[in-house]
mmCIF file with all atom_site columns, C-alpha atoms in Angstrom:
data_model
loop_
_atom_site.group_PDB
_atom_site.id
_atom_site.type_symbol
_atom_site.label_atom_id
_atom_site.label_alt_id
_atom_site.label_comp_id
_atom_site.label_asym_id
_atom_site.label_entity_id
_atom_site.label_seq_id
_atom_site.pdbx_PDB_ins_code
_atom_site.Cartn_x
_atom_site.Cartn_y
_atom_site.Cartn_z
_atom_site.occupancy
_atom_site.B_iso_or_equiv
_atom_site.pdbx_formal_charge
_atom_site.auth_seq_id
_atom_site.auth_comp_id
_atom_site.auth_asym_id
_atom_site.auth_atom_id
_atom_site.pdbx_PDB_model_num
ATOM 1  C CA . MET A 1 1  ? 175.956 79.542  95.254  1.00 0.00 ? 1  MET A CA 1
ATOM 2  C CA . TYR A 1 2  ? 172.318 80.047  95.674  1.00 0.00 ? 2  TYR A CA 1
ATOM 3  C CA . LYS A 1 3  ? 169.742 77.965  97.162  1.00 0.00 ? 3  LYS A CA 1
ATOM 4  C CA . ILE A 1 4  ? 166.051 77.813  96.936  1.00 0.00 ? 4  ILE A CA 1
ATOM 5  C CA . ILE A 1 5  ? 163.551 76.501  98.794  1.00 0.00 ? 5  ILE A CA 1
ATOM 6  C CA . ARG A 1 6  ? 160.116 75.937  98.339  1.00 0.00 ? 6  ARG A CA 1
ATOM 7  C CA . LEU A 1 7  ? 157.059 76.930  100.508 1.00 0.00 ? 7  LEU A CA 1
ATOM 8  C CA . PRO A 1 8  ? 156.955 74.456  103.025 1.00 0.00 ? 8  PRO A CA 1
ATOM 9  C CA . ALA A 1 9  ? 160.602 75.710  104.129 1.00 0.00 ? 9  ALA A CA 1
ATOM 10 C CA . VAL A 1 10 ? 159.852 79.257  104.234 1.00 0.00 ? 10 VAL A CA 1
ATOM 11 C CA . LYS A 1 11 ? 156.751 78.318  106.135 1.00 0.00 ? 11 LYS A CA 1
ATOM 12 C CA . SER A 1 12 ? 158.624 75.978  108.585 1.00 0.00 ? 12 SER A CA 1
ATOM 13 C CA . ALA A 1 13 ? 161.659 78.250  108.726 1.00 0.00 ? 13 ALA A CA 1
ATOM 14 C CA . THR A 1 14 ? 159.209 81.476  109.529 1.00 0.00 ? 14 THR A CA 1
ATOM 15 C CA . GLY A 1 15 ? 156.419 79.819  111.205 1.00 0.00 ? 15 GLY A CA 1
ATOM 16 C CA . LEU A 1 16 ? 154.249 81.921  109.225 1.00 0.00 ? 16 LEU A CA 1
ATOM 17 C CA . ALA A 1 17 ? 151.140 80.968  107.177 1.00 0.00 ? 17 ALA A CA 1
ATOM 18 C CA . ARG A 1 18 ? 150.693 81.032  103.608 1.00 0.00 ? 18 ARG A CA 1
ATOM 19 C CA . SER A 1 19 ? 148.526 83.984  103.651 1.00 0.00 ? 19 SER A CA 1
ATOM 20 C CA . THR A 1 20 ? 150.562 85.921  105.491 1.00 0.00 ? 20 THR A CA 1
ATOM 21 C CA . ILE A 1 21 ? 153.624 85.219  103.277 1.00 0.00 ? 21 ILE A CA 1
ATOM 22 C CA . TYR A 1 22 ? 151.717 86.291  100.406 1.00 0.00 ? 22 TYR A CA 1
ATOM 23 C CA . LYS A 1 23 ? 149.851 89.191  101.985 1.00 0.00 ? 23 LYS A CA 1
ATOM 24 C CA . MET A 1 24 ? 153.604 90.450  103.171 1.00 0.00 ? 24 MET A CA 1
ATOM 25 C CA . MET A 1 25 ? 155.052 89.735  100.080 1.00 0.00 ? 25 MET A CA 1
ATOM 26 C CA . SER A 1 26 ? 152.462 91.924  98.562  1.00 0.00 ? 26 SER A CA 1
ATOM 27 C CA . GLU A 1 27 ? 153.179 94.891  100.770 1.00 0.00 ? 27 GLU A CA 1
ATOM 28 C CA . LYS A 1 28 ? 156.775 94.323  99.832  1.00 0.00 ? 28 LYS A CA 1
ATOM 29 C CA . THR A 1 29 ? 157.917 93.251  103.546 1.00 0.00 ? 29 THR A CA 1
ATOM 30 C CA . PHE A 1 30 ? 158.875 89.859  102.859 1.00 0.00 ? 30 PHE A CA 1
ATOM 31 C CA . PRO A 1 31 ? 161.325 88.622  100.060 1.00 0.00 ? 31 PRO A CA 1
ATOM 32 C CA . ALA A 1 32 ? 159.675 87.902  96.688  1.00 0.00 ? 32 ALA A CA 1
ATOM 33 C CA . GLN A 1 33 ? 159.454 84.391  95.253  1.00 0.00 ? 33 GLN A CA 1
ATOM 34 C CA . ILE A 1 34 ? 161.115 83.216  92.070  1.00 0.00 ? 34 ILE A CA 1
ATOM 35 C CA . PRO A 1 35 ? 159.696 81.449  89.340  1.00 0.00 ? 35 PRO A CA 1
ATOM 36 C CA . LEU A 1 36 ? 160.985 78.224  88.783  1.00 0.00 ? 36 LEU A CA 1
ATOM 37 C CA . GLY A 1 37 ? 158.683 76.690  85.982  1.00 0.00 ? 37 GLY A CA 1
ATOM 38 C CA . PRO A 1 38 ? 155.039 77.190  84.651  1.00 0.00 ? 38 PRO A CA 1
ATOM 39 C CA . LYS A 1 39 ? 153.706 76.268  88.192  1.00 0.00 ? 39 LYS A CA 1
ATOM 40 C CA . ALA A 1 40 ? 156.442 76.099  90.404  1.00 0.00 ? 40 ALA A CA 1
ATOM 41 C CA . VAL A 1 41 ? 157.797 79.261  92.557  1.00 0.00 ? 41 VAL A CA 1
ATOM 42 C CA . GLY A 1 42 ? 160.722 79.025  95.469  1.00 0.00 ? 42 GLY A CA 1
ATOM 43 C CA . TRP A 1 43 ? 162.363 81.614  97.722  1.00 0.00 ? 43 TRP A CA 1
ATOM 44 C CA . LEU A 1 44 ? 166.260 82.273  97.779  1.00 0.00 ? 44 LEU A CA 1
ATOM 45 C CA . GLU A 1 45 ? 167.151 80.847  101.157 1.00 0.00 ? 45 GLU A CA 1
ATOM 46 C CA . ALA A 1 46 ? 169.461 83.618  102.033 1.00 0.00 ? 46 ALA A CA 1
ATOM 47 C CA . GLU A 1 47 ? 166.830 86.026  101.621 1.00 0.00 ? 47 GLU A CA 1
ATOM 48 C CA . VAL A 1 48 ? 164.610 84.307  103.897 1.00 0.00 ? 48 VAL A CA 1
ATOM 49 C CA . MET A 1 49 ? 167.026 84.247  106.322 1.00 0.00 ? 49 MET A CA 1
ATOM 50 C CA . ASP A 1 50 ? 168.217 87.387  106.084 1.00 0.00 ? 50 ASP A CA 1
ATOM 51 C CA . TRP A 1 51 ? 164.204 88.348  106.844 1.00 0.00 ? 51 TRP A CA 1
ATOM 52 C CA . ILE A 1 52 ? 164.375 86.502  109.794 1.00 0.00 ? 52 ILE A CA 1
ATOM 53 C CA . HIS A 1 53 ? 167.479 87.984  111.202 1.00 0.00 ? 53 HIS A CA 1
ATOM 54 C CA . ASP A 1 54 ? 166.318 91.426  110.647 1.00 0.00 ? 54 ASP A CA 1
ATOM 55 C CA . GLN A 1 55 ? 162.712 90.397  112.495 1.00 0.00 ? 55 GLN A CA 1
ATOM 56 C CA . ILE A 1 56 ? 165.179 89.434  115.290 1.00 0.00 ? 56 ILE A CA 1
ATOM 57 C CA . LEU A 1 57 ? 166.947 92.421  115.249 1.00 0.00 ? 57 LEU A CA 1
ATOM 58 C CA . GLN A 1 58 ? 163.812 94.532  115.448 1.00 0.00 ? 58 GLN A CA 1
ATOM 59 C CA . SER A 1 59 ? 162.302 92.428  118.399 1.00 0.00 ? 59 SER A CA 1
ATOM 60 C CA . LYS A 1 60 ? 165.642 93.770  120.458 1.00 0.00 ? 60 LYS A CA 1
ATOM 61 C CA . VAL A 1 61 ? 165.359 96.974  119.970 1.00 0.00 ? 61 VAL A CA 1
ATOM 62 C CA . VAL A 1 62 ? 164.145 98.962  122.757 1.00 0.00 ? 62 VAL A CA 1
ATOM 63 C CA . THR A 1 63 ? 162.188 101.816 122.803 1.00 0.00 ? 63 THR A CA 1
ATOM 64 C CA . LYS A 1 64 ? 162.228 104.832 125.223 1.00 0.00 ? 64 LYS A CA 1
#
């Protein structure tokens, strides 16, 4: 089952600003939005959570 979350929930979960989210989407470094209607979009919660998980893993990588 899929859960779609809207921008306020994405911002809250990631701590990112709207402009940063859209910039990262254009750079293909953040999950793409899904159209919900003529003027509504959302994100798959699982994709956003996976992105957060990847950021955590990258922060734990020790460079030598």
